[in-house]
Amino acid sequence: MLLKTLLIAGTASATCLHNLSRFKRAEGEVKVGTFGYDGLIGPLNWASLAEENQVCKSGKTQSPINILDAEVTLATEKPTLDIPEQKVEFENLGTTIEVVVNGTTKFGGTDFRLKQFHMHTPSEHRINDEYYPLEVHMVHEGVSDTSSLAVISILFQLSTGASNPLLSGLQPHLKAIAEPGTKTEIESLDFASVIEHVQTTGLFQYNGSLTTPPCAEGITFLIAKQPLDIDVATYNEIKSIVKFNSRYSQNKLGEANLIDVASKAGTAEQFDAPTAVAKAATEDEAAAAAEPEPTPTKGQTVTISELHGKPTHLVGVVVRR
Amino acid sequence: MLLKTLLIAGTASATCLHNLSRFKRAEGEVKVGTFGYDGLIGPLNWASLAEENQVCKSGKTQSPINILDAEVTLATEKPTLDIPEQKVEFENLGTTIEVVVNGTTKFGGTDFRLKQFHMHTPSEHRINDEYYPLEVHMVHEGVSDTSSLAVISILFQLSTGASNPLLSGLQPHLKAIAEPGTKTEIESLDFASVIEHVQTTGLFQYNGSLTTPPCAEGITFLIAKQPLDIDVATYNEIKSIVKFNSRYSQNKLGEANLIDVASKAGTAEQFDAPTAVAKAATEDEAAAAAEPEPTPTKGQTVTISELHGKPTHLVGVVVRR
């Protein structure tokens, strides 16, 4: 009776209870994730799922973020990737689909081992507010310090043309891993265009976290500014398998965890949220805006010319820091 | 100085401070939303933005939801829609793009007026876990009781063919409303295929909420089970304008608000979240699972045959109610 119920609901394995290590895998077994993307196993409750997940609700450098050009800088050096031709395993973990692949990446004077890449749909990171239909995370760990993790992230944009060769190489194998817990082998994948892209395009760099439990921080993220292509059929098929696996945008780096913010919303302790943002709509107003004005205080009356020409009570502002 | 900062950050108008009414609009003006989709103006902090938004963090029938076939039933009757040919206004509200259009809809013995339709990308609702790249909300209010609101929702799936005629009629006008606060007129739109779809396809029906502040509850949602088509160019262009405007999936209908859940995660008061879900992987196990077993209690030892054949400590389960 119990197990029948679990069969219906089940997309995860109880083995994960005693082994949440991110990269360990038992021989021949595909471990299916214990977390999910809604309700009590969803992102707002990940901290309840295991003791080690507390940082999901308390961390202040959580990923993913909305990457704003003005706030996140581009890496000043390029990584060097080497992924030898090899047979790879393509797995459905329930929470994502993943390719287990070996490679080496040098970045910032450190040698990393590529362990796997996996997919999020829709994208987890946004660039200047905009999301993308697919994000691929290439997960690396340090060679000398395996607790040092780096993720190279590539966004994909829908195209009427062909998918990038990495995705078109995966596409024929999607049917074999349609169900959580299944896997298949692929003789070879073409990483050349992805490596070329990562080594030549601008990469946003910041220090964030795993986007899944246990949300561990101190992860180096390198996110390609320009997306690669995905075709309609491949996108629809990946989406039909993965369904949805995108954590909500986290707060700005260094600011309070949004769950801390949420729990105080509407109370006396609430974070000073902006209740309105003014927007100058014409060039005249933009010119006026360029003149230095004193910084307003909460409750102060500020004249904003856009609003029917009348003075307006500005109770909050959004500024860039 | 202040206004310069606001110009950069600005996607909203301070007029909304004193008029948050959902449908009132000043003549000739496009009011730009004061809320957003990340950080302190994002969905986790909407309750801080206005007194009337408290239900965003406390409501127990909040939208959007992940619609599971087993939990949400199809409407037993079809709505009747009438949208006369007319000139419409297409507006960019910063938080969405919207078409102001008049029509009448009969549903459940009630006459509704169609007021507008607007877009969310990616979709807010999910069907059996899966999201869609676009969701259109057709917003209605009751004719005799204008506080009675009904939303007909249509999901769109990417297609290599042409977009549905409603979207292809909008596509040439997207450039005119690329910036928040702008609007344009469209001589006529072709609603025929959308009306046909709504009147013939299965519609999930549930009682939810506005998916944007003030998150008011008591909204009738009718969500078409089958998606309509959107082409790549139209999707990419809508996404480049809207950027991202999808509230995270809310808890199951009638259960605690996820912000309440989140605030207690990892504390003694935490909601009993499942920490693992078992999955029987073979037919033998499925057969074993079909045998009646006593409901387990927390801490009890249950043997799950999948796990290397060893007994495993099951500390939580997910069941369907």
XYZ file of C-alpha atoms in Angstrom, chain B residues 37-247:
211
model
C 10.652 39.199 -10.543
C 13.790 39.216 -8.434
C 15.362 40.666 -5.314
C 13.380 42.922 -2.979
C 10.647 43.630 -5.533
C 10.429 39.934 -6.497
C 7.748 37.336 -5.703
C 9.177 36.366 -2.315
C 8.849 39.956 -1.096
C 5.606 41.077 -2.753
C 3.900 41.172 0.659
C 6.260 44.018 1.600
C 5.267 46.178 -1.347
C 1.757 47.124 -0.166
C -0.550 46.437 2.743
C -3.040 44.766 0.412
C -0.444 42.207 -0.738
C -0.390 40.226 2.517
C -2.262 37.332 0.934
C 0.782 36.777 -1.336
C 2.541 35.288 1.693
C -0.422 33.916 3.645
C -2.949 32.709 1.066
C -3.588 28.993 0.764
C -5.123 28.964 -2.703
C -2.434 30.897 -4.503
C -1.657 30.679 -8.212
C 0.140 29.503 -10.265
C 0.220 25.813 -9.457
C 1.636 22.668 -10.927
C -1.585 21.140 -12.276
C -1.632 17.389 -11.747
C -4.254 15.411 -13.661
C -5.072 13.533 -10.489
C -5.728 16.693 -8.468
C -7.363 19.250 -10.753
C -10.477 18.295 -12.650
C -11.668 19.445 -16.047
C -14.544 21.918 -16.227
C -17.790 20.051 -16.852
C -19.087 22.780 -19.138
C -17.492 24.937 -21.816
C -17.393 28.730 -21.726
C -18.926 30.677 -24.608
C -16.739 33.522 -25.848
C -17.692 36.456 -28.029
C -14.979 38.931 -29.023
C -16.266 41.394 -31.651
C -13.825 42.679 -34.268
C -12.306 45.866 -32.861
C -9.306 48.143 -32.707
C -7.218 47.186 -29.660
C -4.428 48.748 -27.660
C -1.196 46.788 -27.120
C 0.771 47.975 -24.106
C 4.055 47.274 -22.353
C 3.448 47.470 -18.597
C 7.018 46.557 -17.672
C 5.764 43.500 -15.817
C 3.936 42.089 -18.856
C 2.715 42.982 -22.333
C -1.030 43.354 -22.563
C -3.818 43.779 -25.112
C -6.823 45.789 -23.929
C -9.833 44.220 -25.594
C -13.559 43.949 -24.999
C -15.573 40.782 -25.182
C -18.176 38.773 -23.342
C -17.854 35.284 -21.941
C -20.553 33.110 -20.398
C -19.409 30.467 -17.965
C -21.131 28.648 -15.126
C -24.313 30.690 -15.516
C -22.394 33.956 -15.109
C -21.758 36.694 -17.662
C -18.193 37.991 -17.711
C -16.580 40.887 -19.545
C -13.199 40.236 -21.142
C -11.015 43.184 -20.094
C -7.547 42.327 -21.393
C -5.156 39.527 -22.115
C -1.508 39.518 -21.154
C 1.488 37.203 -21.370
C 3.801 35.325 -19.045
C 7.084 33.794 -20.165
C 7.919 31.123 -19.220
C 4.458 29.827 -18.337
C 3.283 30.214 -14.751
C 1.151 27.082 -14.647
C 2.717 23.702 -15.234
C 0.781 20.635 -16.384
C 1.920 17.345 -14.836
C 5.176 19.077 -13.848
C 5.944 20.436 -17.319
C 6.152 24.164 -18.025
C 5.518 25.836 -21.376
C 7.400 28.717 -22.977
C 4.407 31.101 -22.978
C 1.111 31.489 -21.130
C -1.624 33.933 -22.100
C -4.097 35.071 -19.439
C -7.467 36.325 -20.677
C -8.746 38.348 -17.720
C -12.509 38.674 -17.163
C -14.650 40.390 -14.569
C -18.265 39.646 -13.732
C -20.879 41.823 -15.429
C -23.159 42.056 -12.394
C -20.436 41.594 -9.754
C -17.206 43.194 -10.969
C -15.309 41.694 -8.031
C -15.891 38.259 -9.571
C -12.827 37.478 -11.683
C -12.174 34.649 -14.118
C -8.996 33.974 -16.072
C -8.889 31.779 -19.149
C -5.324 30.611 -19.603
C -3.754 29.292 -22.776
C -0.331 27.692 -22.914
C 1.849 27.800 -26.020
C 4.380 25.254 -27.245
C 7.239 26.026 -29.629
C 6.535 24.941 -33.199
C 8.539 24.808 -36.419
C 5.332 25.849 -38.166
C 3.499 29.169 -37.919
C 2.263 30.722 -34.675
C -1.385 30.679 -33.805
C -3.094 33.569 -35.711
C -3.587 35.598 -32.513
C 0.171 35.701 -31.917
C 1.061 36.188 -35.566
C -1.278 39.196 -35.555
C 0.615 40.671 -32.607
C 4.111 39.895 -33.877
C 4.502 42.863 -36.291
C 3.602 45.242 -33.434
C 6.095 43.951 -30.861
C 8.793 46.423 -31.940
C 6.463 49.347 -31.153
C 6.123 48.300 -27.525
C 9.677 47.168 -26.845
C 10.067 49.601 -23.935
C 8.057 49.627 -20.677
C 5.451 52.386 -20.743
C 4.930 52.298 -24.516
C 1.785 51.321 -26.416
C 0.484 50.973 -29.938
C -2.840 50.426 -31.679
C -3.722 47.340 -33.665
C -6.612 47.595 -36.138
C -7.840 44.054 -35.633
C -6.793 40.707 -34.171
C -7.942 37.222 -35.173
C -9.356 35.529 -32.093
C -11.236 32.793 -33.964
C -8.781 29.950 -33.390
C -8.288 30.843 -29.725
C -12.055 30.939 -29.149
C -12.438 27.628 -30.991
C -9.692 26.108 -28.837
C -11.125 27.311 -25.527
C -14.604 26.130 -26.481
C -13.516 22.649 -27.569
C -10.407 21.524 -25.646
C -10.420 20.266 -22.048
C -10.106 23.070 -19.479
C -8.646 22.477 -16.043
C -10.743 24.443 -13.524
C -9.694 25.552 -10.066
C -10.169 28.397 -7.640
C -6.886 30.310 -7.325
C -5.464 33.801 -7.139
C -4.008 36.621 -9.170
C -0.420 35.579 -9.987
C 0.764 39.157 -9.442
C 0.304 41.542 -6.487
C -2.041 41.855 -4.679
C -2.426 38.026 -5.202
C -6.163 38.310 -4.429
C -7.858 34.926 -4.108
C -11.239 33.678 -5.311
C -10.228 33.807 -8.984
C -11.714 31.168 -11.275
C -8.976 29.704 -13.476
C -9.759 27.793 -16.657
C -6.572 26.427 -18.226
C -6.584 24.779 -21.621
C -5.018 21.340 -21.357
C -3.619 21.408 -24.897
C -1.175 24.146 -25.902
C -1.363 26.261 -29.054
C 1.617 27.001 -31.329
C 4.213 29.748 -31.189
C 7.058 30.081 -33.679
C 10.694 30.696 -32.791
C 10.927 34.314 -33.957
C 7.796 35.401 -32.077
C 8.895 33.600 -28.913
C 12.388 35.074 -28.992
C 11.010 38.568 -29.569
C 8.393 38.340 -26.796
C 11.069 36.979 -24.443
C 13.486 39.785 -25.317
C 10.783 42.317 -24.337
C 9.175 40.646 -21.319
C 12.509 39.128 -20.113
C 10.938 36.950 -17.379
C 7.635 37.253 -15.537
C 6.693 33.917 -14.027
C 5.830 33.574 -10.346
